[in-house]
Tab-separated table of C-alpha atoms and ligand atoms in Angstrom:
chain	number	residue	atom	x	y	z
A	156	MET	CA	-9.957	59.666	2.677
A	157	SER	CA	-6.722	58.844	0.924
A	158	ASP	CA	-6.728	57.655	-2.649
A	159	LYS	CA	-5.320	54.356	-1.631
A	160	ASN	CA	-8.152	53.364	0.707
A	161	SER	CA	-10.860	54.994	-1.352
A	162	LYS	CA	-10.226	52.244	-3.892
A	163	LYS	CA	-10.744	49.544	-1.282
A	164	LEU	CA	-14.129	47.858	-1.030
A	165	TRP	CA	-14.099	48.659	2.688
A	166	GLY	CA	-12.604	52.161	2.324
A	167	GLY	CA	-15.596	54.293	3.459
A	168	ARG	CA	-14.657	55.003	7.070
A	169	PHE	CA	-10.917	55.550	6.563
A	170	LYS	CA	-9.098	58.883	6.619
A	171	SER	CA	-5.725	57.643	5.464
A	172	GLY	CA	-4.356	54.712	3.553
A	173	SER	CA	-2.828	51.505	4.806
A	174	SER	CA	0.943	51.359	4.780
A	175	ASP	CA	2.971	49.320	2.386
A	176	VAL	CA	3.834	46.718	5.001
A	177	THR	CA	0.165	46.410	6.013
A	178	GLU	CA	-0.711	45.731	2.435
A	179	ARG	CA	2.020	43.124	2.151
A	180	LEU	CA	0.918	41.446	5.364
A	181	SER	CA	-2.769	41.617	4.489
A	182	GLN	CA	-2.691	40.276	1.019
A	183	SER	CA	-3.562	36.654	0.452
A	184	ILE	CA	-4.098	36.847	-3.284
A	185	ALA	CA	-0.611	35.400	-3.793
A	186	PHE	CA	-1.991	32.058	-2.547
A	187	ASP	CA	-5.789	32.177	-2.291
A	188	SER	CA	-6.357	32.706	-6.018
A	189	LYS	CA	-6.595	28.903	-5.982
A	190	LEU	CA	-10.115	29.363	-4.582
A	191	TYR	CA	-11.452	31.174	-7.654
A	192	ARG	CA	-13.711	28.373	-8.875
A	193	GLN	CA	-15.326	27.884	-5.485
A	194	ASP	CA	-15.635	31.652	-4.971
A	195	ILE	CA	-17.379	32.095	-8.308
A	196	ARG	CA	-19.651	29.108	-7.710
A	197	GLY	CA	-20.606	30.539	-4.310
A	198	SER	CA	-21.235	34.042	-5.707
A	199	LYS	CA	-23.471	32.743	-8.487
A	200	VAL	CA	-25.634	30.814	-6.048
A	201	HIS	CA	-25.703	33.765	-3.629
A	202	ALA	CA	-26.804	36.001	-6.524
A	203	GLY	CA	-29.487	33.443	-7.429
A	204	MET	CA	-30.801	33.708	-3.891
A	205	LEU	CA	-30.778	37.525	-3.988
A	206	ASN	CA	-32.691	37.371	-7.262
A	207	LYS	CA	-35.339	35.104	-5.716
A	208	MET	CA	-35.582	37.518	-2.782
A	209	GLY	CA	-36.196	40.437	-5.152
A	210	ILE	CA	-32.901	42.171	-4.245
A	211	LEU	CA	-31.445	41.591	-7.713
A	212	SER	CA	-33.564	41.991	-10.845
A	213	ASP	CA	-33.472	39.251	-13.493
A	214	GLY	CA	-31.285	41.493	-15.654
A	215	GLU	CA	-28.841	42.200	-12.821
A	216	TYR	CA	-28.668	38.533	-11.914
A	217	SER	CA	-27.923	37.565	-15.481
A	218	ASP	CA	-25.236	40.307	-15.771
A	219	ILE	CA	-23.595	38.945	-12.622
A	220	VAL	CA	-23.597	35.375	-13.896
A	221	LYS	CA	-22.204	36.401	-17.286
A	222	GLY	CA	-19.628	38.661	-15.663
A	223	LEU	CA	-18.468	35.908	-13.321
A	224	ASP	CA	-18.280	33.389	-16.181
A	225	GLY	CA	-16.076	35.807	-18.102
A	226	ILE	CA	-13.799	36.293	-15.087
A	227	GLU	CA	-13.540	32.526	-14.578
A	228	LYS	CA	-12.443	32.054	-18.182
A	229	GLU	CA	-9.842	34.795	-17.856
A	230	ILE	CA	-8.423	33.306	-14.677
A	231	GLU	CA	-8.270	29.908	-16.333
A	232	SER	CA	-6.459	31.297	-19.377
A	233	GLY	CA	-4.038	33.237	-17.176
A	234	SER	CA	-5.055	36.667	-18.469
A	235	PHE	CA	-6.883	37.929	-15.352
A	236	ASP	CA	-5.305	40.957	-13.690
A	237	PHE	CA	-4.914	40.041	-9.999
A	238	GLN	CA	-4.184	43.109	-7.835
A	239	THR	CA	-2.401	42.867	-4.498
A	240	SER	CA	-4.124	46.059	-3.308
A	241	ARG	CA	-7.405	44.152	-3.544
A	242	GLU	CA	-6.165	41.788	-0.856
A	243	ASP	CA	-7.758	38.479	-1.638
A	244	ILE	CA	-9.565	36.401	-4.236
A	245	HIS	CA	-12.996	37.536	-3.036
A	246	MET	CA	-12.287	41.247	-3.492
A	247	ASN	CA	-10.329	40.769	-6.708
A	248	ILE	CA	-13.308	39.064	-8.299
A	249	GLU	CA	-15.945	41.410	-6.871
A	250	ALA	CA	-14.053	44.590	-7.749
A	251	THR	CA	-13.383	43.440	-11.318
A	252	LEU	CA	-17.018	42.403	-11.707
A	253	THR	CA	-18.178	45.835	-10.520
A	254	GLU	CA	-15.771	47.586	-12.895
A	255	ARG	CA	-17.367	45.646	-15.709
A	256	ILE	CA	-21.081	45.553	-14.909
A	257	GLY	CA	-21.544	48.533	-12.570
A	258	ASP	CA	-24.302	48.648	-9.938
A	259	ALA	CA	-25.319	44.992	-10.175
A	260	GLY	CA	-21.782	44.090	-9.066
A	261	LYS	CA	-22.107	46.466	-6.118
A	262	ARG	CA	-25.286	44.699	-4.989
A	263	LEU	CA	-23.753	41.199	-5.014
A	264	HIS	CA	-22.382	41.430	-1.468
A	265	THR	CA	-25.844	42.150	0.037
A	266	GLY	CA	-26.570	39.802	2.934
A	267	ARG	CA	-23.072	38.330	2.815
A	268	SER	CA	-19.726	38.920	4.511
A	269	ARG	CA	-16.282	37.804	3.497
A	270	ASN	CA	-16.350	35.779	6.695
A	271	ASP	CA	-19.112	33.416	5.588
A	272	GLN	CA	-17.866	33.684	2.002
A	273	VAL	CA	-14.325	32.485	2.718
A	274	ALA	CA	-15.512	29.718	5.046
A	275	THR	CA	-17.773	28.493	2.242
A	276	ASP	CA	-15.013	28.644	-0.375
A	277	VAL	CA	-12.566	26.684	1.776
A	278	ARG	CA	-15.170	24.036	2.598
A	279	LEU	CA	-16.020	23.618	-1.091
A	280	TYR	CA	-12.312	23.418	-1.889
A	281	VAL	CA	-11.662	20.678	0.675
A	282	LYS	CA	-14.635	18.712	-0.677
A	283	ASP	CA	-13.462	19.063	-4.303
A	284	GLU	CA	-9.835	18.174	-3.580
A	285	SER	CA	-10.854	15.214	-1.391
A	286	VAL	CA	-12.496	13.637	-4.406
A	287	LYS	CA	-9.233	13.854	-6.399
A	288	ILE	CA	-7.070	12.590	-3.541
A	289	GLY	CA	-9.578	9.812	-2.826
A	290	ALA	CA	-9.294	8.598	-6.423
A	291	LEU	CA	-5.469	8.479	-6.220
A	292	LEU	CA	-5.624	6.693	-2.884
A	293	LYS	CA	-8.005	4.096	-4.301
A	294	ASP	CA	-5.584	3.577	-7.216
A	295	LEU	CA	-2.763	2.952	-4.750
A	296	ILE	CA	-4.809	0.454	-2.709
A	297	ASN	CA	-5.923	-1.378	-5.852
A	298	LEU	CA	-2.318	-1.519	-7.041
A	299	LEU	CA	-1.248	-3.122	-3.754
A	300	ILE	CA	-4.082	-5.645	-4.066
A	301	ASP	CA	-2.984	-6.400	-7.614
A	302	ILE	CA	0.680	-6.863	-6.589
A	303	SER	CA	-0.459	-9.155	-3.760
A	304	GLU	CA	-2.593	-11.314	-6.048
A	305	LYS	CA	0.172	-11.638	-8.629
A	306	ASN	CA	2.778	-12.589	-6.017
A	307	ILE	CA	0.637	-14.507	-3.610
A	308	ASP	CA	3.175	-17.236	-2.753
A	309	ILE	CA	6.454	-15.333	-2.402
A	310	ILE	CA	7.782	-15.581	1.145
A	311	LEU	CA	10.198	-13.352	3.037
A	312	PRO	CA	11.186	-12.935	6.675
A	313	GLY	CA	8.714	-11.049	8.832
A	314	TYR	CA	10.511	-8.827	11.385
A	315	THR	CA	9.939	-7.540	14.881
A	316	HIS	CA	12.584	-5.235	16.389
A	317	MET	CA	14.231	-5.453	12.945
A	318	GLN	CA	15.197	-9.032	13.802
A	319	VAL	CA	13.980	-11.979	11.745
A	320	ALA	CA	10.813	-13.257	13.428
A	321	GLN	CA	8.636	-15.597	11.329
A	322	PRO	CA	8.191	-16.296	7.619
A	323	VAL	CA	5.392	-14.308	5.978
A	324	ARG	CA	3.982	-13.976	2.501
A	325	PHE	CA	5.155	-10.921	0.566
A	326	SER	CA	1.480	-10.476	-0.374
A	327	HIS	CA	0.598	-10.366	3.332
A	328	HIS	CA	3.231	-7.673	3.865
A	329	MET	CA	1.844	-5.594	0.958
A	330	MET	CA	-1.703	-6.057	2.180
A	331	ALA	CA	-0.702	-4.701	5.605
A	332	TYR	CA	-0.080	-1.366	3.868
A	333	ALA	CA	-3.233	-1.688	1.775
A	334	TRP	CA	-5.266	-1.935	4.997
A	335	LYS	CA	-3.502	1.076	6.487
A	336	PHE	CA	-4.269	3.083	3.361
A	337	SER	CA	-7.883	1.912	3.440
A	338	ARG	CA	-8.227	3.486	6.878
A	339	ASP	CA	-6.621	6.653	5.489
A	340	LEU	CA	-9.343	6.662	2.855
A	341	ARG	CA	-11.915	6.488	5.637
A	342	ARG	CA	-10.193	9.375	7.425
A	343	LEU	CA	-10.191	11.376	4.189
A	344	ARG	CA	-13.897	10.740	3.706
A	345	SER	CA	-14.681	11.737	7.239
A	346	SER	CA	-12.743	14.988	6.821
A	347	ALA	CA	-14.732	15.676	3.638
A	348	ASP	CA	-17.915	14.961	5.624
A	349	ALA	CA	-16.814	17.454	8.261
A	350	ALA	CA	-16.420	20.075	5.515
A	351	ASP	CA	-19.859	19.293	4.128
A	352	PHE	CA	-21.807	21.901	6.149
A	353	LEU	CA	-22.800	25.284	4.750
A	354	PRO	CA	-21.642	28.516	6.467
A	355	LEU	CA	-22.950	30.870	3.738
A	356	GLY	CA	-25.910	33.017	4.663
A	357	CYS	CA	-24.599	33.683	8.198
A	358	GLY	CA	-23.004	37.035	7.341
A	359	ALA	CA	-20.146	38.409	9.429
A	360	LEU	CA	-21.079	36.599	12.675
A	361	ALA	CA	-24.593	37.380	13.902
A	362	GLY	CA	-26.744	36.493	10.919
A	363	VAL	CA	-28.002	39.140	8.469
A	364	ASN	CA	-30.896	41.572	8.247
A	365	TYR	CA	-32.344	39.722	5.266
A	366	LYS	CA	-34.326	36.540	5.050
A	367	ASN	CA	-31.442	34.624	3.427
A	368	ASP	CA	-32.716	31.316	2.086
A	369	ARG	CA	-29.964	29.095	3.408
A	370	GLU	CA	-31.749	25.957	2.287
A	371	TYR	CA	-31.577	27.285	-1.289
A	372	LEU	CA	-27.845	27.995	-0.831
A	373	ARG	CA	-27.260	24.547	0.643
A	374	GLU	CA	-29.050	22.731	-2.117
A	375	ASN	CA	-27.454	24.668	-4.956
A	376	LEU	CA	-23.932	24.453	-3.552
A	377	GLY	CA	-24.297	20.724	-2.834
A	378	PHE	CA	-23.794	20.732	0.947
A	379	SER	CA	-25.526	18.033	2.982
A	380	ASP	CA	-26.490	20.335	5.823
A	381	ILE	CA	-26.240	23.911	7.074
A	382	ILE	CA	-24.258	25.142	10.080
A	383	MET	CA	-26.875	26.087	12.662
A	384	ASN	CA	-24.918	28.744	14.552
A	385	SER	CA	-23.667	31.792	12.674
A	386	MET	CA	-20.829	32.420	15.152
A	387	ASP	CA	-19.661	28.828	14.850
A	388	ALA	CA	-19.948	29.041	11.047
A	389	VAL	CA	-17.452	31.886	10.613
A	390	SER	CA	-15.025	31.094	13.445
A	391	ASP	CA	-13.914	27.530	12.992
A	392	ARG	CA	-11.516	25.675	10.749
A	393	ASP	CA	-11.780	22.316	12.510
A	394	PHE	CA	-12.700	20.665	9.204
A	395	VAL	CA	-9.314	21.832	7.858
A	396	LEU	CA	-7.653	20.283	10.918
A	397	ASP	CA	-9.409	17.015	10.075
A	398	PHE	CA	-7.942	17.129	6.583
A	399	LEU	CA	-4.474	18.009	7.903
A	400	TYR	CA	-4.673	15.144	10.397
A	401	PHE	CA	-5.614	12.756	7.605
A	402	SER	CA	-2.591	14.091	5.669
A	403	ALA	CA	-0.253	13.612	8.622
A	404	VAL	CA	-1.384	10.019	9.175
A	405	ILE	CA	-1.205	8.985	5.531
A	406	GLY	CA	2.206	10.678	5.487
A	407	THR	CA	3.284	8.410	8.335
A	408	HIS	CA	2.099	5.347	6.438
A	409	MET	CA	3.782	6.363	3.190
A	410	SER	CA	6.963	7.249	5.065
A	411	ARG	CA	7.181	3.870	6.803
A	412	PHE	CA	6.561	2.112	3.510
A	413	CYS	CA	9.282	4.197	1.834
A	414	GLU	CA	11.695	3.430	4.655
A	415	GLU	CA	11.198	-0.286	3.952
A	416	LEU	CA	11.583	0.151	0.211
A	417	ILE	CA	14.836	2.030	0.802
A	418	LEU	CA	16.081	-0.714	3.103
A	419	TRP	CA	14.972	-3.500	0.776
A	420	SER	CA	16.741	-1.915	-2.180
A	421	THR	CA	20.136	-1.769	-0.404
A	422	SER	CA	22.768	-4.243	-1.567
A	423	GLU	CA	22.690	-5.725	1.954
A	424	PHE	CA	18.983	-6.650	1.735
A	425	ASN	CA	18.603	-6.731	-2.037
A	426	PHE	CA	14.923	-7.803	-1.781
A	427	ILE	CA	13.728	-5.437	-4.502
A	428	ARG	CA	14.998	-3.309	-7.340
A	429	LEU	CA	13.440	0.109	-7.897
A	430	SER	CA	13.071	1.139	-11.509
A	431	ASP	CA	15.277	3.743	-13.172
A	432	SER	CA	12.274	6.056	-13.404
A	433	VAL	CA	12.208	6.600	-9.633
A	434	THR	CA	15.912	6.533	-8.829
A	435	THR	CA	18.766	8.918	-9.539
A	436	GLY	CA	22.510	8.686	-9.991
A	437	SER	CA	25.344	10.390	-8.201
A	438	SER	CA	27.427	13.135	-9.777
A	439	ILE	CA	30.614	11.604	-8.381
A	440	MET	CA	30.021	7.889	-7.707
A	441	PRO	CA	29.172	6.182	-10.994
A	442	GLN	CA	27.802	2.989	-9.442
A	443	LYS	CA	25.107	4.739	-7.400
A	444	LYS	CA	21.381	4.289	-7.894
A	445	ASN	CA	19.660	6.273	-5.182
A	446	PRO	CA	16.040	5.798	-4.079
A	447	ASP	CA	15.297	9.551	-4.130
A	448	VAL	CA	11.543	9.292	-4.668
A	449	ALA	CA	11.179	7.106	-1.575
A	450	GLU	CA	13.460	9.395	0.420
A	451	LEU	CA	11.575	12.511	-0.665
A	452	ILE	CA	8.207	11.034	0.257
A	453	ARG	CA	9.644	10.072	3.640
A	454	GLY	CA	11.042	13.588	3.990
A	455	LYS	CA	7.872	15.372	2.902
A	456	THR	CA	6.039	13.789	5.815
A	457	GLY	CA	7.746	16.446	7.950
A	458	ARG	CA	5.837	19.251	6.293
A	459	LEU	CA	2.557	17.343	6.610
A	460	TYR	CA	3.093	17.209	10.386
A	461	GLY	CA	4.190	20.849	10.369
A	462	ASN	CA	1.038	21.979	8.563
A	463	LEU	CA	-1.182	20.273	11.146
A	464	PHE	CA	0.715	21.932	13.981
A	465	THR	CA	0.679	25.292	12.232
A	466	LEU	CA	-3.099	25.379	12.129
A	467	LEU	CA	-3.577	23.929	15.622
A	468	THR	CA	-1.355	26.730	16.889
A	469	ILE	CA	-3.192	29.410	14.894
A	470	LEU	CA	-6.554	28.318	16.281
A	471	LYS	CA	-5.737	27.762	19.919
A	472	GLY	CA	-5.909	31.333	21.163
A	473	LEU	CA	-8.663	32.778	18.996
A	474	PRO	CA	-11.660	34.334	20.735
A	475	MET	CA	-15.023	34.219	18.966
A	476	THR	CA	-15.552	34.806	16.077
A	477	TYR	CA	-13.654	35.599	12.888
A	478	ASN	CA	-10.124	36.894	13.418
A	479	ARG	CA	-7.751	37.708	10.613
A	480	ASP	CA	-5.410	34.976	11.855
A	481	LEU	CA	-7.787	32.590	10.106
A	482	GLN	CA	-6.408	33.721	6.759
A	483	GLU	CA	-3.322	31.706	7.708
A	484	ASP	CA	-5.318	28.461	7.319
A	485	LYS	CA	-4.796	28.391	3.579
A	486	GLU	CA	-1.104	27.873	2.949
A	487	PRO	CA	-0.844	24.794	5.215
A	488	LEU	CA	-4.029	23.392	3.666
A	489	PHE	CA	-2.924	23.982	0.078
A	490	ASP	CA	0.531	22.625	0.808
A	491	SER	CA	-0.808	19.417	2.365
A	492	ILE	CA	-3.239	18.875	-0.503
A	493	GLU	CA	-0.450	19.280	-3.034
A	494	THR	CA	2.045	17.205	-1.046
A	495	VAL	CA	-0.290	14.274	-0.393
A	496	GLY	CA	-1.320	14.176	-4.076
A	497	LEU	CA	2.288	14.289	-5.260
A	498	CYS	CA	3.408	11.607	-2.806
A	499	LEU	CA	0.544	9.310	-3.787
A	500	GLU	CA	1.552	9.629	-7.436
A	501	GLY	CA	5.156	8.868	-6.444
A	502	MET	CA	4.102	5.772	-4.473
A	503	ILE	CA	2.086	4.472	-7.432
A	504	GLU	CA	4.952	5.026	-9.867
A	505	MET	CA	7.477	3.414	-7.538
A	506	LEU	CA	5.403	0.317	-6.760
A	507	SER	CA	4.288	-0.246	-10.364
A	508	GLY	CA	7.890	-0.589	-11.536
A	509	MET	CA	9.298	-2.440	-8.517
A	510	GLU	CA	11.105	-5.709	-9.254
A	511	ILE	CA	10.553	-8.315	-6.531
A	512	LYS	CA	13.580	-10.572	-5.980
A	513	LYS	CA	11.802	-13.631	-4.729
A	514	ASP	CA	14.856	-15.898	-4.546
A	515	VAL	CA	16.756	-13.444	-2.354
A	516	MET	CA	13.729	-13.084	-0.095
A	517	LYS	CA	13.373	-16.833	0.130
A	518	SER	CA	16.999	-17.478	1.000
A	519	ALA	CA	16.761	-14.890	3.793
A	520	VAL	CA	13.894	-16.876	5.323
A	521	TYR	CA	15.929	-20.074	5.149
A	522	ARG	CA	18.960	-18.554	6.822
A	523	ASN	CA	17.707	-17.083	10.040
A	524	PHE	CA	15.910	-19.656	12.228
A	525	SER	CA	12.606	-18.118	11.231
A	526	THR	CA	10.792	-21.366	12.056
A	527	ALA	CA	11.935	-21.554	15.683
A	528	THR	CA	8.360	-20.824	16.858
A	529	ASP	CA	7.049	-23.637	14.649
A	530	LEU	CA	9.627	-25.913	16.253
A	531	ALA	CA	8.343	-24.987	19.723
A	532	ASP	CA	4.719	-25.502	18.644
A	533	TYR	CA	5.645	-28.920	17.214
A	534	LEU	CA	6.804	-29.985	20.662
A	535	VAL	CA	3.588	-28.592	22.216
A	536	LYS	CA	1.585	-30.806	19.865
A	537	LYS	CA	3.676	-33.730	21.162
A	538	ASN	CA	2.468	-32.782	24.644
A	539	VAL	CA	5.544	-30.825	25.832
A	540	PRO	CA	4.428	-27.740	27.874
A	541	PHE	CA	5.024	-24.511	25.862
A	542	ARG	CA	7.560	-22.953	28.267
A	543	GLU	CA	9.639	-26.134	28.104
A	544	SER	CA	9.341	-26.390	24.326
A	545	HIS	CA	10.395	-22.718	24.009
A	546	GLU	CA	13.511	-23.542	26.061
A	547	ILE	CA	14.331	-26.615	23.921
A	548	SER	CA	13.808	-24.706	20.694
A	549	GLY	CA	16.075	-21.923	22.007
A	550	SER	CA	18.853	-24.379	22.850
A	551	ILE	CA	18.669	-25.816	19.333
A	552	VAL	CA	19.134	-22.279	17.927
A	553	LYS	CA	22.093	-21.765	20.278
A	554	PHE	CA	23.589	-25.082	19.188
A	555	CYS	CA	23.193	-24.178	15.500
A	556	GLU	CA	24.802	-20.788	16.062
A	557	GLU	CA	27.763	-22.335	17.830
A	558	GLU	CA	28.157	-24.938	15.109
A	559	ASN	CA	27.483	-22.385	12.383
A	560	ARG	CA	24.623	-24.485	10.986
A	561	ASP	CA	21.066	-23.884	9.845
A	562	PHE	CA	17.951	-25.733	11.046
A	563	PHE	CA	17.693	-27.670	7.805
A	564	THR	CA	21.026	-29.406	8.182
A	565	LEU	CA	19.981	-30.994	11.488
A	566	THR	CA	19.394	-34.736	11.372
A	567	LEU	CA	16.810	-36.551	13.460
A	568	GLU	CA	19.642	-37.854	15.680
A	569	ASP	CA	20.869	-34.268	16.251
A	570	LEU	CA	17.383	-33.267	17.310
A	571	LYS	CA	16.728	-36.301	19.494
A	572	ARG	CA	19.586	-35.169	21.708
A	573	PHE	CA	17.391	-32.183	22.685
A	574	SER	CA	14.132	-34.135	23.061
A	575	SER	CA	13.085	-37.719	22.544
A	576	VAL	CA	9.720	-36.693	21.062
A	577	PHE	CA	11.201	-35.585	17.720
A	578	GLU	CA	10.151	-37.782	14.796
A	579	SER	CA	10.696	-37.622	11.039
A	580	ASP	CA	7.689	-35.280	10.565
A	581	ILE	CA	9.902	-32.479	11.984
A	582	THR	CA	11.542	-31.874	8.583
A	583	ALA	CA	8.444	-30.230	7.134
A	584	ILE	CA	8.008	-28.171	10.296
A	585	LEU	CA	11.425	-26.568	9.892
A	586	ASP	CA	10.737	-25.642	6.287
A	587	PRO	CA	9.756	-21.905	6.111
A	588	ALA	CA	7.676	-22.572	3.008
A	589	CYS	CA	5.351	-24.777	5.071
A	590	SER	CA	5.337	-22.412	8.045
A	591	THR	CA	3.015	-19.832	6.480
A	592	GLU	CA	0.495	-22.538	5.617
A	593	ARG	CA	0.299	-23.668	9.225
A	594	LYS	CA	-1.064	-20.298	10.300
A	595	GLU	CA	-4.698	-20.948	11.071
A	596	SER	CA	-5.985	-17.795	12.724
A	597	ALA	CA	-8.130	-15.284	10.852
A	598	GLY	CA	-6.035	-12.521	9.279
A	599	SER	CA	-2.892	-14.660	9.211
A	600	THR	CA	-0.324	-15.157	6.488
A	601	SER	CA	-1.548	-18.503	5.082
A	602	GLN	CA	-2.554	-18.435	1.443
A	603	SER	CA	-6.264	-18.892	2.124
A	604	GLN	CA	-6.283	-16.143	4.749
A	605	VAL	CA	-4.439	-13.706	2.495
A	606	LEU	CA	-6.823	-14.459	-0.375
A	607	GLU	CA	-9.727	-13.861	1.963
A	608	GLN	CA	-8.481	-10.472	3.147
A	609	ILE	CA	-7.799	-9.454	-0.448
A	610	ASP	CA	-11.380	-10.322	-1.254
A	611	ILE	CA	-12.779	-8.364	1.666
A	612	LEU	CA	-10.705	-5.244	1.023
A	613	LYS	CA	-11.388	-5.307	-2.700
A	614	LYS	CA	-15.133	-5.238	-2.049
A	615	ARG	CA	-14.814	-2.557	0.608
A	616	ILE	CA	-12.751	-0.250	-1.544
A	617	ASN	CA	-14.595	-0.616	-4.775
A	618	ASP	CA	-18.202	-0.620	-3.539
B	988	LIG	N1	-8.887	36.723	3.016
B	988	LIG	C1	-9.662	36.605	4.197
B	988	LIG	C2	-9.400	35.225	4.837
B	988	LIG	O1	-8.907	34.407	4.179
B	988	LIG	C3	-11.115	36.728	3.881
B	988	LIG	C4	-11.968	37.128	5.048
B	988	LIG	C5	-11.667	38.514	5.437
B	988	LIG	N2	-12.542	38.974	6.466
B	988	LIG	C6	-12.313	40.070	7.181
B	988	LIG	N3	-13.154	40.369	8.098
B	988	LIG	N4	-11.247	40.814	6.944
B	988	LIG	O2	-9.682	34.987	5.977
């Protein structure tokens, strides 16, 4: 056996060493060192089980725990010597432990395979990171609720097809995103639930020749249940897909929001002003204030989609059970975790400092016939059939456009030429400020309905 492979933890059956390119392809330590905490937690509990089973003596068990604690501290302080030839985080930790404590370290891998070990580490990692992302996401939702409460009565045009449609409350618009993010939180939680099943104790694929106490492992690693099929346990990464899907969807929501913030901060819209802390200048055009944070969040959504498709593609052709391709699950996962966290922080920073230009928003509602539907409904209440009232309302818009006038400049005589049923109560109907209050359906943009949805979401998020 060559020197090179004799040093490997799996080197026994090899005559010659792996080539340089094999080593470079094989290694994952460059990215999976992130899993050290979960790997050490898993090894300690596994060692506890082996001790209970009489495979490790009390002394050996305590040496392993102390050894692993020491390694954890070194990794945290940055002084641990990671070796590429040791492939991954699991073998780096185990080999260093064995160098330090001898035989006890060599017994640690009894009744375990790297296949159930890595699946356990990744599941623990997804669970841990979901808690952090969940907290950020809750902060964002609460911020949107807060902005909505503080600006409950500001109105702006609501759009369909990017054309002015009907007046809406700014708070209603913000709450639309808050609801989307609340569903993202549910998706995040369900992906964490999917990760919450224990693979450890299954060995390489078939189970092990020891009476592993998987219930002990489950309880001490904090999983809610165990995976009941050892082949399933080591072969799937569907829980990672769930997380990546959550990331892709929240990316879509953040990206759409950013697109609006970018649009609203243009001089043409001028609905908001983003703070200096989230904008940048141009090296050539002195007047520029660019919404880079919003653009970058919108742009980063691309990699969130890419990561989901990367893993779907990796998984689609894999026969049972573990195949080395599965090592490629980590970079997309780590990247999406980091990207979603960073983007959420960016969203929070951007929205906290956003100046809302309520007068500009209001004048946009007054300019664009946003109450044409209210005008039609007014006629319906005066017993004109809706199709006819729609036609009349449309001709009034056409008339105003031709005359270059707004609704509010029309006198009762002007209106009577289109229908005899118009009376002086029409003035209030044409006023966009009154339009939102006339919305009576549940979930609408009237003040009482917006306050009610705020109340409901607040309870849902914070309970
Ligand atoms: N680094 C490997 C991975 O991430 C660990 C499992 C290796 N298992 C094996 N049979 N080579 O998938």
